[in-house]
Coordinates of C-alpha atoms in Angstrom, one line a residue:
M1 CA -42.8 -14.1 -5.2
S2 CA -42.1 -17.6 -4.0
L3 CA -44.3 -19.4 -2.4
A4 CA -42.1 -20.1 0.3
N5 CA -41.9 -16.3 0.9
R6 CA -45.9 -16.5 1.0
V7 CA -46.7 -19.9 3.4
R8 CA -45.2 -19.8 6.8
Y9 CA -46.5 -22.5 8.0
P10 CA -44.6 -25.1 7.6
D11 CA -47.1 -28.2 7.3
F12 CA -48.8 -26.4 4.8
L13 CA -46.1 -26.3 2.3
Q14 CA -46.1 -30.1 3.1
R15 CA -49.2 -30.4 1.1
V16 CA -48.4 -28.1 -2.1
M17 CA -49.9 -29.9 -5.4
T18 CA -51.0 -28.7 -8.2
A19 CA -54.5 -27.1 -9.2
E20 CA -54.9 -30.7 -11.4
Q21 CA -54.2 -32.8 -8.6
A22 CA -56.4 -30.4 -6.1
A23 CA -59.3 -30.6 -8.2
A24 CA -59.0 -34.7 -8.0
L25 CA -59.5 -34.7 -4.1
I26 CA -63.8 -32.9 -5.3
P27 CA -66.1 -35.6 -5.6
A28 CA -69.0 -35.9 -7.9
S29 CA -72.5 -34.1 -6.5
A30 CA -69.9 -32.5 -3.9
N31 CA -71.5 -29.3 -2.4
V32 CA -68.4 -27.0 -2.8
G33 CA -67.8 -23.8 -1.1
M34 CA -65.6 -21.7 -3.4
S35 CA -64.5 -18.1 -2.8
G36 CA -64.7 -14.8 -4.8
F37 CA -67.5 -11.9 -5.2
T38 CA -67.5 -10.0 -7.9
G39 CA -65.1 -10.5 -10.1
A40 CA -62.4 -10.5 -7.0
G41 CA -60.5 -13.2 -5.0
Y42 CA -61.9 -16.3 -7.0
P43 CA -59.7 -18.6 -7.6
K44 CA -58.3 -19.1 -10.2
A45 CA -56.0 -22.3 -11.3
V46 CA -58.4 -25.1 -9.4
P47 CA -61.9 -24.4 -10.8
L48 CA -60.0 -24.5 -14.8
A49 CA -58.3 -27.9 -13.3
L50 CA -61.4 -29.3 -12.0
A51 CA -63.9 -27.9 -15.8
A52 CA -61.5 -30.0 -17.5
R53 CA -62.0 -33.1 -15.4
I54 CA -65.2 -32.9 -15.6
E55 CA -65.5 -32.2 -19.8
N56 CA -63.1 -35.9 -19.5
E57 CA -65.3 -38.0 -17.1
H58 CA -68.9 -37.2 -19.5
A59 CA -66.6 -38.4 -22.8
Q60 CA -66.4 -41.2 -20.7
G61 CA -70.1 -41.2 -20.3
H62 CA -70.1 -41.2 -16.3
P63 CA -71.8 -38.2 -14.6
F64 CA -70.2 -35.7 -13.1
R65 CA -71.7 -32.1 -11.6
I66 CA -70.7 -30.3 -8.5
S67 CA -73.1 -27.4 -6.9
V68 CA -70.9 -24.3 -6.7
W69 CA -71.6 -22.0 -3.6
T70 CA -69.7 -18.4 -3.5
G71 CA -70.1 -14.9 -2.1
A72 CA -71.2 -13.5 -5.0
S73 CA -70.4 -13.7 -8.8
T74 CA -66.9 -14.1 -10.3
A75 CA -65.1 -14.2 -13.5
P76 CA -64.9 -16.8 -16.4
E77 CA -62.4 -18.9 -14.8
L78 CA -64.6 -19.8 -12.5
D79 CA -68.5 -19.8 -13.3
G80 CA -67.8 -19.5 -17.3
A81 CA -65.5 -22.0 -17.4
L82 CA -67.7 -25.4 -15.0
A83 CA -70.9 -24.1 -17.2
K84 CA -69.3 -24.5 -20.0
V85 CA -68.9 -28.3 -19.6
N86 CA -71.8 -28.8 -18.0
G87 CA -70.4 -29.1 -14.6
I88 CA -72.6 -27.3 -12.3
E89 CA -75.9 -28.8 -11.0
M90 CA -76.9 -26.1 -8.4
R91 CA -75.7 -22.2 -8.2
L92 CA -75.9 -19.9 -5.5
P93 CA -76.7 -16.9 -4.0
F94 CA -75.6 -14.4 -7.5
Q95 CA -73.8 -15.1 -10.7
S96 CA -73.5 -12.8 -13.5
D97 CA -71.9 -15.0 -16.6
P98 CA -73.2 -15.5 -19.5
I99 CA -72.6 -19.6 -20.0
C100 CA -74.1 -19.6 -16.2
R101 CA -77.4 -17.7 -17.6
N102 CA -77.9 -19.4 -20.0
K103 CA -77.6 -22.6 -18.9
I104 CA -80.2 -21.0 -15.8
N105 CA -82.9 -20.0 -18.5
S106 CA -82.8 -23.1 -20.7
G107 CA -83.1 -25.0 -17.3
E108 CA -79.9 -27.2 -17.4
M109 CA -78.7 -25.9 -14.4
Q110 CA -80.4 -25.1 -11.2
F111 CA -80.1 -21.4 -9.3
S112 CA -81.2 -20.5 -5.8
D113 CA -81.0 -16.4 -5.5
M114 CA -80.5 -15.2 -2.0
H115 CA -80.2 -12.2 -0.3
L116 CA -76.9 -11.7 0.3
S117 CA -76.8 -11.2 4.2
H118 CA -78.3 -14.7 4.5
V119 CA -75.9 -17.1 2.9
A120 CA -73.9 -17.9 5.6
Q121 CA -76.1 -18.1 8.1
H122 CA -78.0 -20.5 6.2
A123 CA -75.6 -22.7 5.7
W124 CA -74.6 -22.5 9.7
F125 CA -78.8 -23.2 10.5
G126 CA -78.2 -26.4 7.3
F127 CA -80.5 -24.7 5.3
L128 CA -78.0 -25.4 2.2
G129 CA -77.0 -28.8 2.8
H130 CA -73.7 -30.1 3.7
L131 CA -70.4 -28.3 2.5
D132 CA -67.8 -30.2 1.3
V133 CA -65.3 -28.6 -0.2
A134 CA -63.9 -24.8 0.1
V135 CA -61.8 -23.8 -2.4
V136 CA -60.6 -20.6 -0.9
E137 CA -58.0 -18.0 -3.1
V138 CA -56.6 -16.9 0.3
A139 CA -52.7 -13.8 0.3
G140 CA -50.4 -16.0 2.0
V141 CA -50.3 -18.1 5.3
L142 CA -49.0 -17.1 9.0
P143 CA -46.5 -19.1 11.3
D144 CA -49.5 -20.3 13.1
G145 CA -51.9 -21.2 10.3
R146 CA -54.2 -18.1 10.0
L147 CA -54.7 -17.2 6.4
I148 CA -54.2 -13.2 5.0
P149 CA -57.3 -12.7 3.3
S150 CA -56.7 -12.3 -0.7
T151 CA -58.8 -9.4 -2.1
A152 CA -62.2 -10.7 -1.5
V153 CA -63.8 -12.0 2.3
G154 CA -67.0 -12.9 0.8
N155 CA -68.5 -16.1 2.8
N156 CA -64.3 -17.0 3.1
K157 CA -65.0 -17.6 6.9
T158 CA -67.7 -20.2 6.7
W159 CA -66.5 -22.0 3.9
L160 CA -63.7 -22.5 5.8
D161 CA -65.2 -23.1 8.8
L162 CA -68.5 -25.6 7.5
A163 CA -65.8 -28.1 4.7
D164 CA -64.9 -30.9 5.7
K165 CA -61.8 -31.0 3.0
V166 CA -60.6 -26.7 1.8
I167 CA -57.7 -26.6 -0.7
L168 CA -56.4 -23.3 -0.4
E169 CA -55.1 -21.2 -3.7
V170 CA -52.6 -18.7 -2.7
N171 CA -52.2 -16.0 -5.2
T172 CA -48.8 -14.2 -4.9
Q173 CA -50.0 -11.9 -7.1
V174 CA -52.1 -10.6 -4.7
P175 CA -50.1 -7.2 -3.5
E176 CA -48.3 -8.4 0.8
K177 CA -49.4 -5.0 1.8
M178 CA -52.9 -6.3 1.9
D179 CA -52.0 -8.0 5.3
G180 CA -53.3 -5.7 7.8
M181 CA -56.7 -4.5 5.1
H182 CA -59.1 -7.2 6.2
D183 CA -62.0 -7.1 9.7
I184 CA -62.8 -10.7 10.4
Y185 CA -65.4 -11.0 12.9
Y186 CA -66.0 -14.1 15.0
G187 CA -68.9 -13.1 16.7
T188 CA -71.6 -14.4 15.5
A189 CA -73.5 -17.3 16.6
V190 CA -76.6 -19.3 15.8
P191 CA -80.5 -18.3 17.6
P192 CA -80.8 -18.4 20.4
H193 CA -77.1 -17.4 21.7
R194 CA -76.7 -14.4 19.6
K195 CA -75.6 -11.2 20.7
P196 CA -75.6 -7.7 19.2
I197 CA -72.8 -6.9 16.7
P198 CA -70.9 -4.4 17.6
M199 CA -70.3 -1.5 15.9
T200 CA -71.6 2.4 15.6
H201 CA -69.4 3.5 12.8
P202 CA -68.6 2.7 9.5
H203 CA -64.3 1.8 9.9
E204 CA -64.8 0.7 13.7
R205 CA -63.2 -2.7 13.8
I206 CA -64.7 -5.3 15.4
G207 CA -62.7 -8.5 14.3
E208 CA -59.3 -9.2 13.5
P209 CA -57.6 -9.5 10.1
Y210 CA -56.8 -12.8 9.5
L211 CA -58.8 -15.9 8.5
H212 CA -59.3 -18.7 10.7
V213 CA -58.8 -22.7 9.5
D214 CA -58.0 -26.3 11.2
P215 CA -54.7 -27.4 9.8
A216 CA -56.1 -30.7 9.8
K217 CA -58.4 -29.7 7.2
V218 CA -56.8 -28.2 4.5
V219 CA -56.2 -30.7 2.4
A220 CA -53.4 -28.9 -0.6
V221 CA -52.0 -25.8 -1.5
V222 CA -52.1 -24.5 -4.7
H223 CA -50.2 -21.6 -6.2
T224 CA -51.1 -19.4 -8.5
Q225 CA -50.3 -15.7 -9.5
Q226 CA -52.7 -14.1 -11.8
G227 CA -54.9 -10.7 -11.0
D228 CA -58.8 -10.7 -10.4
R229 CA -61.4 -10.1 -13.7
D230 CA -60.1 -6.9 -15.1
T231 CA -63.4 -4.7 -14.0
R232 CA -64.1 -2.3 -17.1
F233 CA -66.2 0.2 -16.5
A234 CA -67.5 2.1 -19.5
A235 CA -67.5 6.5 -18.9
P236 CA -70.9 7.9 -17.4
D237 CA -72.8 8.4 -20.8
A238 CA -75.4 11.5 -20.7
V239 CA -78.1 9.1 -18.8
S240 CA -75.9 8.1 -15.8
E241 CA -75.0 10.8 -15.4
K242 CA -78.3 12.4 -15.4
I243 CA -79.1 10.6 -12.9
A244 CA -76.8 11.0 -10.7
S245 CA -76.9 14.5 -11.1
Y246 CA -80.9 14.0 -9.8
I247 CA -79.7 12.2 -7.3
I248 CA -76.6 15.1 -5.6
D249 CA -79.5 17.3 -6.3
F250 CA -81.7 15.5 -3.9
L251 CA -78.9 14.9 -1.9
Q252 CA -78.2 18.6 -1.4
F253 CA -81.9 19.2 -0.3
E254 CA -82.3 16.3 2.4
V255 CA -79.0 18.4 4.2
K256 CA -81.1 21.9 3.7
Q257 CA -84.1 20.1 4.6
G258 CA -82.2 19.1 7.9
R259 CA -82.7 15.0 7.0
L260 CA -79.8 14.5 6.4
P261 CA -75.5 15.7 8.3
T262 CA -73.9 18.3 5.9
N263 CA -71.0 14.6 5.3
L264 CA -74.4 12.5 5.1
L265 CA -74.7 9.3 6.4
P266 CA -72.3 5.7 5.4
L267 CA -73.3 5.1 1.0
Q268 CA -73.7 1.9 -0.3
S269 CA -73.4 1.7 -3.8
G270 CA -74.3 -1.0 -6.4
V271 CA -71.7 -2.0 -9.1
G272 CA -72.4 -0.1 -12.5
N273 CA -72.5 2.6 -15.4
V274 CA -74.9 4.8 -12.9
A275 CA -73.1 3.9 -9.2
N276 CA -70.1 5.0 -11.0
A277 CA -70.9 8.3 -12.9
V278 CA -73.1 9.2 -8.5
L279 CA -69.8 8.7 -7.1
A280 CA -67.7 10.6 -9.8
G281 CA -70.5 13.4 -9.2
L282 CA -70.0 12.9 -4.8
L283 CA -66.1 13.9 -6.2
H284 CA -67.6 17.5 -7.4
S285 CA -70.0 18.0 -5.6
P286 CA -69.9 19.8 -2.1
F287 CA -69.7 17.1 0.2
E288 CA -67.0 16.3 2.2
Q289 CA -65.6 14.0 5.1
L290 CA -67.7 10.9 3.8
T291 CA -67.8 7.3 4.6
G292 CA -68.2 4.3 2.7
Y293 CA -70.3 1.1 3.8
T294 CA -71.1 -1.6 0.8
E295 CA -70.7 -4.6 -0.7
V296 CA -68.4 -3.8 -3.8
L297 CA -65.3 -1.1 -4.0
Q298 CA -65.0 0.4 -7.2
D299 CA -63.3 2.7 -8.8
G300 CA -65.5 5.6 -8.3
M301 CA -65.1 5.7 -4.0
L302 CA -61.2 5.5 -4.6
D303 CA -61.2 8.2 -6.2
L304 CA -63.2 9.8 -3.7
L305 CA -60.7 8.2 -0.6
R306 CA -58.4 10.2 -2.7
A307 CA -59.1 13.0 -3.5
G308 CA -59.9 13.0 0.6
K309 CA -63.7 13.3 0.3
M310 CA -64.1 10.2 1.8
V311 CA -62.3 9.3 5.0
S312 CA -63.2 5.4 5.2
A313 CA -64.4 2.5 3.0
S314 CA -66.0 -0.3 4.6
A315 CA -66.8 -3.3 1.7
T316 CA -66.2 -7.1 1.5
A317 CA -64.5 -6.9 -1.9
I318 CA -62.1 -4.8 -4.0
S319 CA -63.1 -4.8 -8.2
L320 CA -60.9 -2.0 -9.9
S321 CA -60.2 -1.9 -13.1
K322 CA -57.0 -1.9 -14.8
T323 CA -55.8 1.8 -14.3
A324 CA -57.0 2.3 -11.0
L325 CA -55.6 -1.3 -9.5
A326 CA -52.9 0.4 -10.6
D327 CA -53.3 3.4 -8.7
F328 CA -54.7 0.7 -5.3
T329 CA -51.0 -1.3 -5.3
Q330 CA -48.7 1.6 -5.9
N331 CA -50.5 3.7 -2.7
I332 CA -51.9 0.7 -1.0
D333 CA -49.7 2.1 2.3
F334 CA -52.6 4.7 2.0
Y335 CA -55.6 2.8 1.2
R336 CA -54.3 0.0 3.6
E337 CA -55.3 3.0 6.4
R338 CA -58.8 4.0 4.8
I339 CA -60.2 0.4 3.8
L340 CA -61.6 -2.6 5.3
L341 CA -62.5 -5.8 3.9
R342 CA -65.1 -7.6 6.1
P343 CA -67.3 -11.1 5.4
Q344 CA -70.3 -9.8 3.3
E345 CA -72.8 -11.3 7.0
I346 CA -71.5 -7.9 8.0
S347 CA -70.8 -5.8 5.1
N348 CA -74.8 -7.1 4.1
H349 CA -76.1 -7.1 7.9
P350 CA -79.5 -5.0 8.5
E351 CA -78.7 -4.9 11.8
L352 CA -75.2 -2.7 10.9
V353 CA -77.2 -1.0 7.6
R354 CA -80.6 0.3 10.1
R355 CA -77.8 1.2 12.9
L356 CA -76.0 3.2 10.6
G357 CA -78.4 5.1 8.6
I358 CA -76.8 3.9 5.3
I359 CA -77.3 5.5 2.0
A360 CA -78.5 3.2 -0.1
M361 CA -78.7 3.0 -4.2
N362 CA -79.0 0.1 -5.9
A363 CA -80.2 -0.5 -10.3
M364 CA -83.6 -2.3 -11.0
I365 CA -84.6 -3.7 -14.1
E366 CA -88.0 -2.0 -13.9
A367 CA -90.9 -0.6 -11.6
D368 CA -94.0 -0.7 -11.9
I369 CA -96.2 2.7 -11.3
Y370 CA -96.8 1.6 -7.3
G371 CA -93.3 1.2 -7.0
N372 CA -92.4 -1.6 -6.7
V373 CA -89.1 -3.1 -8.2
N374 CA -87.9 -6.0 -10.6
S375 CA -84.5 -6.3 -10.0
T376 CA -83.8 -9.5 -11.4
H377 CA -85.3 -11.0 -13.9
I378 CA -86.4 -10.3 -17.7
M379 CA -89.8 -10.7 -18.9
A380 CA -90.8 -12.8 -16.2
S381 CA -88.8 -15.6 -16.6
G382 CA -86.1 -15.4 -17.9
M383 CA -83.5 -14.7 -14.4
M384 CA -80.5 -12.0 -15.6
N385 CA -78.1 -12.2 -12.3
G386 CA -79.4 -12.3 -8.8
I387 CA -80.8 -10.1 -6.0
G388 CA -77.6 -9.9 -4.6
G389 CA -76.7 -7.5 -1.8
S390 CA -79.6 -4.8 -2.9
G391 CA -82.5 -6.3 -0.4
D392 CA -80.0 -6.3 2.1
F393 CA -80.1 -2.1 2.0
A394 CA -83.0 -1.2 0.5
R395 CA -85.5 -2.8 3.1
N396 CA -83.5 -1.5 6.2
A397 CA -81.6 1.3 4.9
Y398 CA -81.9 5.5 5.7
L399 CA -82.9 6.4 2.0
S400 CA -83.1 4.3 -0.6
F401 CA -82.9 4.7 -4.1
F402 CA -83.8 2.5 -7.0
V403 CA -82.6 4.2 -10.4
T404 CA -82.5 2.5 -13.9
P405 CA -82.8 4.5 -17.4
S406 CA -86.4 5.0 -18.3
V407 CA -86.3 3.0 -21.7
A408 CA -84.1 0.0 -23.0
K409 CA -83.6 -1.6 -26.3
D410 CA -83.7 2.0 -28.3
G411 CA -87.1 2.2 -26.6
A412 CA -88.9 -0.9 -27.2
I413 CA -89.6 -1.5 -23.3
S414 CA -90.2 1.1 -20.5
C415 CA -88.6 0.4 -17.7
I416 CA -91.9 2.3 -16.2
V417 CA -95.0 -0.5 -16.6
P418 CA -98.2 -1.2 -15.4
M419 CA -97.2 -4.1 -13.3
A420 CA -93.6 -5.7 -12.5
S421 CA -93.7 -8.8 -14.5
H422 CA -91.7 -10.4 -11.1
V423 CA -90.7 -8.2 -7.6
D424 CA -87.8 -8.4 -5.7
H425 CA -88.7 -5.3 -3.5
T426 CA -91.4 -4.5 -2.6
E427 CA -93.7 -0.4 -2.9
H428 CA -92.8 -0.9 1.4
D429 CA -88.5 -1.0 0.5
V430 CA -88.6 1.4 -2.5
Q431 CA -88.6 5.0 -0.8
I432 CA -87.2 6.9 -4.5
I433 CA -87.1 5.9 -8.0
V434 CA -84.3 7.8 -10.3
T435 CA -84.2 8.1 -14.0
E436 CA -82.6 10.0 -16.5
Q437 CA -86.5 12.2 -16.7
G438 CA -85.9 12.6 -12.6
L439 CA -86.5 11.7 -9.3
A440 CA -90.2 10.5 -7.3
D441 CA -89.8 10.7 -3.9
L442 CA -92.5 8.4 -2.8
R443 CA -91.6 8.6 1.1
G444 CA -95.3 9.1 3.3
L445 CA -97.5 8.8 0.1
S446 CA -100.4 6.1 -1.0
P447 CA -100.3 3.9 -3.3
T448 CA -102.0 5.7 -6.6
Q449 CA -99.9 8.8 -4.8
R450 CA -96.9 7.0 -5.8
A451 CA -98.1 6.2 -9.5
Q452 CA -99.1 10.2 -10.4
R453 CA -95.2 11.1 -9.1
I454 CA -93.9 8.5 -10.3
I455 CA -95.6 8.3 -14.3
D456 CA -95.6 12.5 -14.3
N457 CA -91.3 12.4 -12.9
C458 CA -89.6 8.9 -14.1
A459 CA -91.4 7.5 -17.1
H460 CA -90.5 8.4 -20.7
P461 CA -92.7 10.7 -22.9
D462 CA -93.6 8.4 -24.7
Y463 CA -95.8 6.0 -22.5
R464 CA -96.0 8.1 -20.2
P465 CA -99.7 9.0 -21.7
A466 CA -100.5 4.9 -21.7
L467 CA -99.6 5.0 -18.6
H468 CA -101.8 7.7 -16.8
D469 CA -104.3 6.1 -19.8
Y470 CA -103.9 3.1 -17.5
V471 CA -104.3 4.5 -14.3
A472 CA -107.1 6.5 -15.1
R473 CA -109.0 3.4 -16.2
A474 CA -108.4 1.2 -13.3
K475 CA -109.9 3.6 -11.1
K476 CA -112.9 3.4 -13.3
G477 CA -112.3 -0.5 -13.6
A478 CA -110.5 -1.7 -10.9
S479 CA -112.8 -4.1 -8.4
G480 CA -110.6 -2.3 -5.5
Q481 CA -109.4 1.4 -5.3
H482 CA -106.1 1.0 -3.1
T483 CA -103.8 -0.3 -5.3
P484 CA -106.1 0.0 -8.5
H485 CA -105.6 -2.7 -11.6
L486 CA -107.0 -4.2 -14.2
L487 CA -105.9 -7.8 -14.2
D488 CA -106.3 -8.3 -18.2
E489 CA -104.2 -5.7 -18.8
A490 CA -101.5 -5.3 -15.9
L491 CA -99.4 -7.2 -18.0
S492 CA -100.5 -6.6 -21.0
W493 CA -97.1 -4.8 -22.0
H494 CA -94.8 -7.0 -21.3
S495 CA -96.9 -9.5 -23.8
R496 CA -96.7 -7.1 -25.9
Y497 CA -93.3 -7.5 -26.3
V498 CA -92.8 -11.0 -26.6
Q499 CA -94.7 -10.9 -29.5
T500 CA -94.0 -8.5 -31.4
G501 CA -90.9 -7.0 -29.9
S502 CA -92.2 -3.9 -28.3
M503 CA -94.3 -2.2 -25.8
K504 CA -95.6 0.5 -27.9
A505 CA -98.9 -0.3 -29.4
A506 CA -100.2 -0.3 -32.6
A507 CA -100.9 3.3 -33.6

């Protein structure tokens, strides 16, 4: 498709240039807000051209790095390319790129791990510094200059509003019929001028389908024709299916107890294998008329919509496998009536999560016996990806699940430990922990009651006796008995793994 068919604002056609020319407009040390959320809607051409420019500048002995702000993770063409040439000074708020991760953990790149609902407001408050440039992928431009969003909205509204200069990547491979699938809310404000967000149902429109930009700030328009990162999902394995079965059984029990309606409450599901297993389980469950209110729309929710089990889904991005994307494109008229994509400050907003009564399901790295959850760090010090939106949902959800296999590294690591090596979600935000061993409902329990339930229901049998032994000795030797710990042993499992490669004590 020609660019003129998508860019119908005449002045912008005068600013069309190559990605290399656009990248030349980004200065060293700039704060750059880029579109993109979980491998969807990210710029494809300008970051690659910028990486080549940075590599050339470094070869000539010139320092050149930028700070990169996004919605969440992106793809190799953005995070990977810029990290490979050591072009990122500061990265926020979330990433999942292996090169980025290595740079962060080696100390070569600074990383600010943030709740995703906080990013836009912290930018507006001025907490993050000045935003120099925005590089935003869009599907098209209307005759009046408004922008048709792409497959992710993320923080694009804020980047377009705050940046001094704007570079638009117009991706003509994005289905043109996505026009109308977005709901961009322009009613946010900074304190003391805030007003309640007028939403009481997950599919309620509160904004408009388009993004605004000051035309005078648009310095470049770059034509791209490339799909998003191919989000490949492994088929659910026996562990993830077992976890999913516990969750679905629990939801059925809650309905019987009168604590949930028969169509449940809006569902939020994190990204990954377990999340898709839960959604697959719901496809064959007795639940009907489901709704989704989440961050990323994945294959599983598309399946639920297509089967008629789910009536609507709200998210900030749509990130699909190649097969699911083909279905989405072919049946886009059907999906456009059932899907809304919003800014992440709305999709993740605590006010809305609490009002709508979200059922939140998120993955974790480890949990301790008292219910504190680590979702970001490996062995206390190494960053994995970031907290993402899990905290936005966990603290405010009607039901908050955290899920993980009970062991990792072929059993060398227990994911249930005496003390979490890093805490992202305190025991106060964690209601239900699920592994393939079972489900621990922690609502209304004291710390020692939680410990008993987590160990009995969720810990792997190889580690269960040692955990019970730790609790028994802590009850005798700890200085306090509300949350008894042996401070000289609490992190010994992690130390043992670092030293020996296994958390298991020597026989």
